[in-house]
Coordinates of N, CA and C in Angstrom, one line a residue:
M1 N -5.5 10.6 20.3 CA -5.4 11.2 19.0 C -5.9 10.2 18.0
E2 N -6.5 10.6 16.9 CA -7.0 9.7 15.9 C -6.2 9.9 14.6
Y3 N -5.9 8.7 14.1 CA -5.1 8.6 12.8 C -5.8 7.7 11.8
A4 N -5.5 7.9 10.6 CA -6.1 7.1 9.5 C -5.0 6.5 8.7
Y5 N -5.2 5.2 8.3 CA -4.2 4.6 7.4 C -5.0 4.3 6.1
I6 N -4.4 4.7 5.0 CA -5.1 4.6 3.7 C -4.1 3.9 2.8
R7 N -4.5 2.9 2.1 CA -3.6 2.2 1.2 C -4.3 1.6 0.0
A8 N -3.5 1.6 -1.1 CA -4.0 0.9 -2.3 C -2.7 0.2 -2.9
S9 N -2.9 -0.8 -3.6 CA -1.8 -1.6 -4.1 C -1.0 -1.0 -5.3
T10 N -1.7 -0.4 -6.2 CA -1.1 0.1 -7.4 C -1.0 1.6 -7.3
N11 N -0.6 2.3 -8.4 CA -0.3 3.7 -8.3 C -1.6 4.6 -8.5
S12 N -1.4 5.9 -8.3 CA -2.6 6.8 -8.3 C -3.3 6.8 -9.7
E13 N -2.6 6.4 -10.8 CA -3.3 6.4 -12.1 C -4.3 5.3 -12.2
K14 N -4.1 4.2 -11.4 CA -4.9 3.0 -11.5 C -5.9 2.9 -10.3
Q15 N -5.5 3.5 -9.1 CA -6.4 3.4 -8.0 C -6.5 4.7 -7.3
D16 N -7.7 5.1 -6.9 CA -8.0 6.3 -6.3 C -8.2 6.1 -4.8
L17 N -7.7 7.0 -4.0 CA -7.8 6.9 -2.6 C -8.9 7.8 -2.0
S18 N -9.6 8.5 -2.8 CA -10.6 9.5 -2.3 C -11.7 8.8 -1.4
R19 N -12.1 7.6 -1.7 CA -13.2 7.0 -0.9 C -12.6 6.8 0.5
Q20 N -11.4 6.3 0.6 CA -10.8 6.1 1.9 C -10.5 7.5 2.7
I21 N -10.1 8.5 1.9 CA -9.9 9.8 2.5 C -11.2 10.4 3.0
R22 N -12.3 10.2 2.3 CA -13.6 10.7 2.8 C -14.0 9.9 4.0
F23 N -13.7 8.6 4.1 CA -14.0 7.8 5.3 C -13.2 8.4 6.5
A24 N -12.0 8.7 6.3 CA -11.2 9.3 7.4 C -11.7 10.6 7.9
K25 N -12.1 11.5 6.9 CA -12.6 12.8 7.3 C -13.9 12.7 7.9
K26 N -14.7 11.7 7.5 CA -16.0 11.5 8.2 C -15.9 11.1 9.7
H27 N -14.7 10.6 10.0 CA -14.4 10.2 11.4 C -13.5 11.3 12.0
N28 N -13.5 12.5 11.4 CA -12.8 13.7 12.0 C -11.3 13.5 12.1
V29 N -10.7 12.8 11.2 CA -9.2 12.7 11.3 C -8.7 13.9 10.5
K30 N -7.7 14.6 11.2 CA -7.1 15.8 10.6 C -6.2 15.3 9.4
D31 N -6.1 16.2 8.4 CA -5.2 15.9 7.3 C -3.8 15.4 7.6
E32 N -3.2 16.1 8.6 CA -1.8 15.7 9.0 C -1.8 14.4 9.7
N33 N -2.9 13.8 10.0 CA -2.9 12.5 10.7 C -3.4 11.4 9.8
I34 N -3.5 11.7 8.5 CA -3.8 10.7 7.5 C -2.6 10.2 6.8
F35 N -2.3 8.9 6.9 CA -1.1 8.3 6.4 C -1.6 7.5 5.2
Q36 N -1.1 7.8 4.0 CA -1.5 7.1 2.8 C -0.3 6.7 1.9
E37 N -0.5 5.5 1.3 CA 0.6 5.0 0.4 C 0.0 4.0 -0.6
Y38 N 0.8 3.8 -1.6 CA 0.6 2.7 -2.6 C 1.6 1.6 -2.3
A39 N 1.1 0.5 -1.8 CA 2.0 -0.6 -1.5 C 1.1 -1.8 -1.3
S40 N 1.7 -3.0 -1.5 CA 0.9 -4.2 -1.3 C 0.6 -4.4 0.2
G41 N -0.7 -4.8 0.4 CA -1.1 -5.1 1.8 C -0.6 -6.4 2.3
A42 N 0.0 -7.2 1.4 CA 0.6 -8.4 1.9 C 2.0 -8.2 2.5
K43 N 2.6 -7.1 2.2 CA 3.9 -6.7 2.8 C 3.7 -6.1 4.2
R44 N 4.5 -6.5 5.1 CA 4.4 -5.9 6.5 C 5.3 -4.7 6.5
D45 N 6.3 -4.6 5.8 CA 7.2 -3.5 5.9 C 6.8 -2.4 4.8
R46 N 6.0 -1.5 5.3 CA 5.5 -0.4 4.4 C 5.9 0.9 5.1
K47 N 6.4 1.8 4.3 CA 7.0 3.1 4.8 C 6.0 3.9 5.7
E48 N 4.8 4.2 5.1 CA 3.8 5.0 5.9 C 3.2 4.3 7.1
L49 N 3.0 3.0 6.9 CA 2.5 2.2 8.0 C 3.5 2.2 9.2
N50 N 4.7 2.0 8.8 CA 5.8 2.0 9.8 C 5.9 3.4 10.5
R51 N 5.8 4.4 9.7 CA 5.9 5.8 10.3 C 4.7 6.0 11.3
L52 N 3.5 5.6 10.9 CA 2.3 5.7 11.8 C 2.6 4.9 13.1
L53 N 3.0 3.7 12.9 CA 3.2 2.8 14.1 C 4.3 3.4 15.0
S54 N 5.2 4.1 14.5 CA 6.3 4.7 15.3 C 5.9 5.9 16.1
I55 N 4.8 6.6 15.7 CA 4.4 7.8 16.4 C 3.1 7.6 17.3
I56 N 2.4 6.6 17.0 CA 1.2 6.4 17.9 C 1.5 6.2 19.3
K57 N 0.7 6.7 20.2 CA 0.9 6.5 21.6 C -0.3 5.8 22.2
E58 N -0.1 5.4 23.5 CA -1.1 4.7 24.2 C -2.4 5.5 24.2
E59 N -3.5 4.7 24.0 CA -4.9 5.3 23.9 C -5.3 5.9 22.6
D60 N -4.3 6.0 21.6 CA -4.6 6.5 20.3 C -5.6 5.6 19.5
T61 N -6.1 6.1 18.4 CA -7.0 5.3 17.6 C -6.5 5.3 16.1
I62 N -6.5 4.1 15.5 CA -6.2 4.0 14.1 C -7.5 3.7 13.3
I63 N -7.8 4.5 12.3 CA -9.0 4.3 11.6 C -8.7 3.8 10.2
S64 N -9.4 2.8 9.7 CA -9.1 2.3 8.3 C -10.5 1.9 7.7
S65 N -10.7 2.2 6.5 CA -12.0 1.9 5.9 C -12.4 0.5 5.9
D66 N -11.4 -0.4 5.9 CA -11.6 -1.9 6.1 C -10.3 -2.6 6.5
V67 N -10.4 -3.8 7.0 CA -9.3 -4.5 7.5 C -8.2 -4.7 6.4
S68 N -8.7 -4.9 5.2 CA -7.7 -5.2 4.1 C -6.8 -4.0 3.8
R69 N -7.2 -2.8 4.2 CA -6.3 -1.7 4.0 C -5.0 -1.8 4.9
L70 N -5.2 -2.3 6.1 CA -4.1 -2.5 7.0 C -3.3 -3.7 6.7
S71 N -3.9 -4.8 6.3 CA -3.2 -6.0 6.0 C -4.0 -6.9 5.1
R72 N -3.3 -7.6 4.1 CA -4.0 -8.5 3.3 C -3.5 -9.9 3.7
S73 N -2.9 -10.1 4.8 CA -2.6 -11.4 5.3 C -3.0 -11.5 6.8
L74 N -3.5 -12.7 7.1 CA -3.9 -12.9 8.5 C -2.8 -12.7 9.5
K75 N -1.6 -13.3 9.2 CA -0.5 -13.1 10.0 C -0.1 -11.6 10.2
G76 N -0.1 -10.9 9.1 CA 0.2 -9.5 9.2 C -0.8 -8.7 10.1
L77 N -2.1 -9.1 9.9 CA -3.1 -8.4 10.8 C -2.9 -8.8 12.2
L78 N -2.6 -10.0 12.5 CA -2.4 -10.4 13.9 C -1.1 -9.8 14.5
D79 N -0.1 -9.6 13.7 CA 1.1 -8.8 14.2 C 0.7 -7.4 14.5
L80 N -0.1 -6.8 13.7 CA -0.5 -5.4 13.9 C -1.4 -5.3 15.2
V81 N -2.2 -6.3 15.4 CA -3.1 -6.3 16.6 C -2.2 -6.5 17.8
E82 N -1.2 -7.2 17.8 CA -0.2 -7.4 18.9 C 0.3 -6.0 19.3
I83 N 0.7 -5.2 18.3 CA 1.2 -3.9 18.5 C 0.1 -3.0 19.1
A84 N -1.1 -3.2 18.6 CA -2.2 -2.4 19.2 C -2.5 -2.8 20.7
K85 N -2.3 -4.1 21.0 CA -2.5 -4.5 22.4 C -1.4 -3.9 23.3
E86 N -0.2 -3.9 22.8 CA 1.0 -3.4 23.5 C 0.8 -1.9 23.8
K87 N 0.3 -1.2 22.8 CA 0.1 0.3 23.0 C -1.3 0.7 23.4
K88 N -2.1 -0.3 23.7 CA -3.5 -0.1 24.1 C -4.3 0.9 23.2
L89 N -4.3 0.5 21.9 CA -4.9 1.3 20.9 C -6.4 0.9 20.7
R90 N -7.1 1.7 20.0 CA -8.4 1.3 19.4 C -8.2 1.2 17.9
L91 N -8.7 0.2 17.3 CA -8.7 0.1 15.8 C -10.1 0.1 15.3
I92 N -10.4 1.0 14.4 CA -11.7 1.1 13.8 C -11.6 0.7 12.3
F93 N -12.4 -0.4 11.9 CA -12.4 -0.9 10.6 C -13.8 -0.6 10.0
G94 N -13.9 0.3 9.1 CA -15.2 0.6 8.5 C -16.1 1.1 9.5
D95 N -17.4 1.1 9.2 CA -18.4 1.7 10.1 C -18.9 0.6 11.1
G96 N -18.5 -0.6 10.9 CA -19.2 -1.6 11.8 C -18.3 -2.4 12.7
F97 N -17.0 -2.2 12.8 CA -16.2 -3.0 13.6 C -15.1 -2.2 14.3
T98 N -15.2 -2.1 15.6 CA -14.2 -1.4 16.5 C -13.5 -2.4 17.3
L99 N -12.2 -2.4 17.3 CA -11.4 -3.4 18.1 C -10.7 -2.5 19.2
D100 N -11.2 -2.7 20.4 CA -10.6 -1.9 21.5 C -9.6 -2.8 22.2
C101 N -8.3 -2.4 22.0 CA -7.2 -3.2 22.5 C -6.7 -2.8 23.9
R102 N -7.6 -2.0 24.6 CA -7.3 -1.5 25.9 C -7.8 -2.5 27.0
G103 N -8.5 -3.5 26.6 CA -9.0 -4.4 27.6 C -9.1 -5.8 27.0
K104 N -9.9 -6.7 27.7 CA -10.0 -8.1 27.2 C -11.2 -8.1 26.2
W105 N -11.0 -9.0 25.2 CA -12.1 -9.2 24.2 C -12.9 -10.4 24.5
S106 N -14.1 -10.4 23.9 CA -15.0 -11.5 24.0 C -14.5 -12.5 22.9
I107 N -14.9 -13.8 23.0 CA -14.6 -14.8 22.0 C -15.2 -14.4 20.6
M108 N -16.3 -13.7 20.6 CA -16.9 -13.3 19.4 C -16.1 -12.2 18.7
T109 N -15.5 -11.3 19.5 CA -14.7 -10.3 18.9 C -13.5 -10.9 18.2
E110 N -12.9 -11.9 18.9 CA -11.7 -12.6 18.4 C -12.0 -13.3 17.1
M111 N -13.2 -14.0 17.1 CA -13.7 -14.7 15.9 C -13.9 -13.7 14.7
Q112 N -14.5 -12.6 15.0 CA -14.7 -11.6 13.9 C -13.4 -11.1 13.4
L113 N -12.4 -10.8 14.2 CA -11.1 -10.3 13.8 C -10.5 -11.4 12.9
L114 N -10.5 -12.6 13.3 CA -9.9 -13.7 12.5 C -10.6 -13.9 11.2
T115 N -11.9 -13.8 11.2 CA -12.7 -13.9 10.0 C -12.3 -12.8 9.0
F116 N -12.3 -11.5 9.5 CA -12.0 -10.4 8.6 C -10.6 -10.6 8.0
G117 N -9.6 -11.0 8.8 CA -8.2 -11.2 8.4 C -8.2 -12.3 7.3
L118 N -8.9 -13.4 7.6 CA -8.9 -14.5 6.6 C -9.5 -14.1 5.3
V119 N -10.6 -13.4 5.4 CA -11.3 -12.9 4.1 C -10.4 -12.0 3.3
A120 N -9.7 -11.1 4.0 CA -8.8 -10.2 3.3 C -7.7 -10.9 2.6
E121 N -7.1 -12.0 3.3 CA -6.1 -12.8 2.7 C -6.6 -13.6 1.5
M122 N -7.8 -14.1 1.6 CA -8.4 -14.9 0.5 C -8.7 -14.0 -0.7
Q123 N -9.2 -12.8 -0.4 CA -9.4 -11.8 -1.5 C -8.1 -11.6 -2.3
R124 N -7.0 -11.4 -1.6 CA -5.7 -11.1 -2.2 C -5.3 -12.3 -3.1
L125 N -5.5 -13.5 -2.5 CA -5.1 -14.7 -3.3 C -6.0 -14.9 -4.5
M126 N -7.3 -14.6 -4.4 CA -8.1 -14.7 -5.6 C -7.7 -13.7 -6.6
I127 N -7.3 -12.5 -6.2 CA -6.9 -11.5 -7.2 C -5.6 -11.9 -7.9
V128 N -4.7 -12.5 -7.1 CA -3.4 -13.0 -7.7 C -3.7 -14.1 -8.7
D129 N -4.6 -15.0 -8.3 CA -5.0 -16.1 -9.3 C -5.6 -15.6 -10.5
A130 N -6.5 -14.6 -10.4 CA -7.2 -14.0 -11.6 C -6.2 -13.4 -12.5
V131 N -5.2 -12.7 -11.9 CA -4.2 -12.0 -12.8 C -3.4 -13.1 -13.5
I132 N -3.0 -14.1 -12.8 CA -2.2 -15.2 -13.4 C -2.9 -15.8 -14.5
D133 N -4.2 -16.1 -14.3 CA -5.1 -16.7 -15.3 C -5.2 -15.8 -16.5
G134 N -5.4 -14.5 -16.3 CA -5.5 -13.6 -17.3 C -4.3 -13.5 -18.2
L135 N -3.1 -13.5 -17.6 CA -1.8 -13.5 -18.3 C -1.7 -14.7 -19.1
E136 N -2.0 -15.9 -18.6 CA -1.9 -17.1 -19.3 C -2.9 -17.1 -20.5
T137 N -4.1 -16.6 -20.3 CA -5.0 -16.6 -21.5 C -4.5 -15.6 -22.5
A138 N -3.9 -14.5 -22.1 CA -3.4 -13.5 -23.1 C -2.3 -14.2 -23.9
R139 N -1.4 -14.9 -23.2 CA -0.3 -15.6 -23.9 C -0.8 -16.6 -24.9
E140 N -1.8 -17.4 -24.5 CA -2.4 -18.4 -25.4 C -3.0 -17.7 -26.6
N141 N -3.4 -16.5 -26.5 CA -4.0 -15.8 -27.6 C -2.9 -14.9 -28.4
G142 N -1.7 -15.2 -28.0 CA -0.6 -14.5 -28.7 C -0.2 -13.1 -28.2
R143 N -0.8 -12.7 -27.1 CA -0.5 -11.4 -26.6 C 0.5 -11.6 -25.5
I144 N 1.6 -10.7 -25.5 CA 2.6 -10.8 -24.5 C 2.5 -9.5 -23.7
G145 N 2.4 -9.6 -22.4 CA 2.2 -8.4 -21.6 C 3.6 -7.7 -21.3
G146 N 3.5 -6.7 -20.5 CA 4.7 -6.0 -20.1 C 5.0 -4.8 -21.0
R147 N 6.1 -4.2 -20.8 CA 6.5 -3.0 -21.6 C 6.9 -3.5 -22.9
P148 N 6.7 -2.7 -24.0 CA 7.2 -3.0 -25.3 C 8.7 -3.0 -25.3
K149 N 9.3 -3.9 -26.1 CA 10.8 -3.9 -26.2 C 11.3 -2.5 -26.7
T150 N 12.4 -2.1 -26.0 CA 13.0 -0.8 -26.4 C 14.0 -1.1 -27.4
T151 N 13.9 -0.4 -28.5 CA 14.9 -0.5 -29.6 C 15.5 0.9 -29.9
I152 N 16.5 0.9 -30.7 CA 17.1 2.2 -31.0 C 16.1 3.1 -31.7
D153 N 15.1 2.5 -32.4 CA 14.1 3.3 -33.1 C 12.9 3.8 -32.2
N154 N 12.8 3.3 -31.0 CA 11.6 3.8 -30.2 C 12.0 4.3 -28.8
I155 N 13.3 4.7 -28.7 CA 13.7 5.3 -27.5 C 13.0 6.7 -27.3
P156 N 12.3 6.9 -26.2 CA 11.6 8.1 -26.0 C 12.4 9.4 -25.9
E157 N 11.9 10.5 -26.3 CA 12.6 11.8 -26.3 C 13.1 12.1 -24.9
S158 N 12.3 11.7 -23.9 CA 12.7 12.0 -22.5 C 14.1 11.4 -22.2
F159 N 14.5 10.3 -22.8 CA 15.8 9.7 -22.6 C 16.9 10.7 -23.0
Y160 N 16.7 11.2 -24.2 CA 17.7 12.2 -24.7 C 17.7 13.5 -23.9
K161 N 16.6 13.8 -23.3 CA 16.4 15.1 -22.5 C 17.2 14.9 -21.2
Y162 N 17.1 13.8 -20.6 CA 17.7 13.6 -19.3 C 19.1 12.9 -19.3
Y163 N 19.5 12.4 -20.5 CA 20.8 11.8 -20.6 C 22.0 12.7 -20.2
P164 N 22.0 13.9 -20.6 CA 23.2 14.8 -20.2 C 23.2 15.0 -18.6
M165 N 22.1 15.0 -18.0 CA 22.0 15.1 -16.5 C 22.6 13.9 -15.9
Y166 N 22.3 12.7 -16.5 CA 22.8 11.5 -15.9 C 24.3 11.4 -16.1
K167 N 24.8 11.8 -17.3 CA 26.2 11.7 -17.6 C 27.0 12.7 -16.7
N168 N 26.4 13.8 -16.3 CA 27.1 14.8 -15.4 C 26.8 14.5 -14.0
N169 N 26.3 13.3 -13.7 CA 26.0 12.9 -12.3 C 25.1 13.8 -11.5
Q170 N 24.2 14.5 -12.2 CA 23.2 15.3 -11.6 C 22.0 14.4 -11.1
I171 N 21.8 13.3 -11.8 CA 20.7 12.3 -11.4 C 21.4 10.9 -11.4
N172 N 20.8 10.0 -10.6 CA 21.4 8.7 -10.6 C 20.6 7.8 -11.6
K173 N 21.0 6.5 -11.7 CA 20.3 5.7 -12.7 C 18.9 5.4 -12.4
K174 N 18.5 5.3 -11.1 CA 17.1 5.1 -10.8 C 16.3 6.3 -11.2
E175 N 16.8 7.5 -10.9 CA 16.0 8.7 -11.2 C 15.9 8.8 -12.7
F176 N 17.0 8.5 -13.4 CA 17.1 8.6 -14.9 C 16.1 7.7 -15.5
S177 N 16.0 6.5 -14.9 CA 15.0 5.5 -15.4 C 13.6 6.0 -15.2
R178 N 13.3 6.6 -14.1 CA 12.0 7.1 -13.8 C 11.6 8.2 -14.7
L179 N 12.5 9.2 -14.9 CA 12.3 10.4 -15.7 C 12.1 10.0 -17.2
S180 N 12.9 9.1 -17.6 CA 12.9 8.8 -19.1 C 11.8 7.7 -19.4
K181 N 11.1 7.2 -18.3 CA 10.1 6.2 -18.5 C 10.5 5.0 -19.2
L182 N 11.8 4.6 -18.8 CA 12.4 3.3 -19.3 C 12.7 2.4 -18.1
S183 N 12.7 1.1 -18.3 CA 13.0 0.2 -17.2 C 14.5 0.4 -16.9
Y184 N 14.9 0.1 -15.7 CA 16.2 0.2 -15.2 C 17.2 -0.5 -16.2
P185 N 17.0 -1.8 -16.6 CA 17.9 -2.4 -17.5 C 18.0 -1.8 -18.9
S186 N 16.9 -1.1 -19.3 CA 16.9 -0.5 -20.6 C 17.9 0.7 -20.6
I187 N 18.1 1.3 -19.5 CA 19.0 2.5 -19.4 C 20.4 2.1 -19.9
Y188 N 20.8 0.9 -19.6 CA 22.1 0.4 -20.0 C 22.2 0.4 -21.5

């Protein structure tokens, strides 16, 4: 059976998964076998990835548009490869690299895998550094990031709309926060 894992770090408003979905369909993966989520690739514990890993069976194939979709850390990638070895899976990364974990690899295959994992981790670290530098530059120029401070004068209408539901225990604080588009602490 062929499965695809699709991931982006931020939400659907900021990142589109359509390129990765096209890649999966190009490899004839059925819609019900496409696992997609918005989560950091540096985290090993991801809901959809864990769900995929729990259902795959020996001889199955996992397709990903590139290594960085499965993991943005070398250790995370190596952990996933160990699972693939145990389950004798095939991993397809992009159009150019297939890792067949059903047998022994050549030293060149091992080197390619380590290189791809290292590059994915380095890309993540460079992105983190660029974001930190950008925030520092913005602060130096007098701009402060994040959500604007919530005051009594700028509480959104959605707060008042959902407040009765919250008070009547129809929704919890987390849901109330999401629906009213306010941070969890602002709800208080």
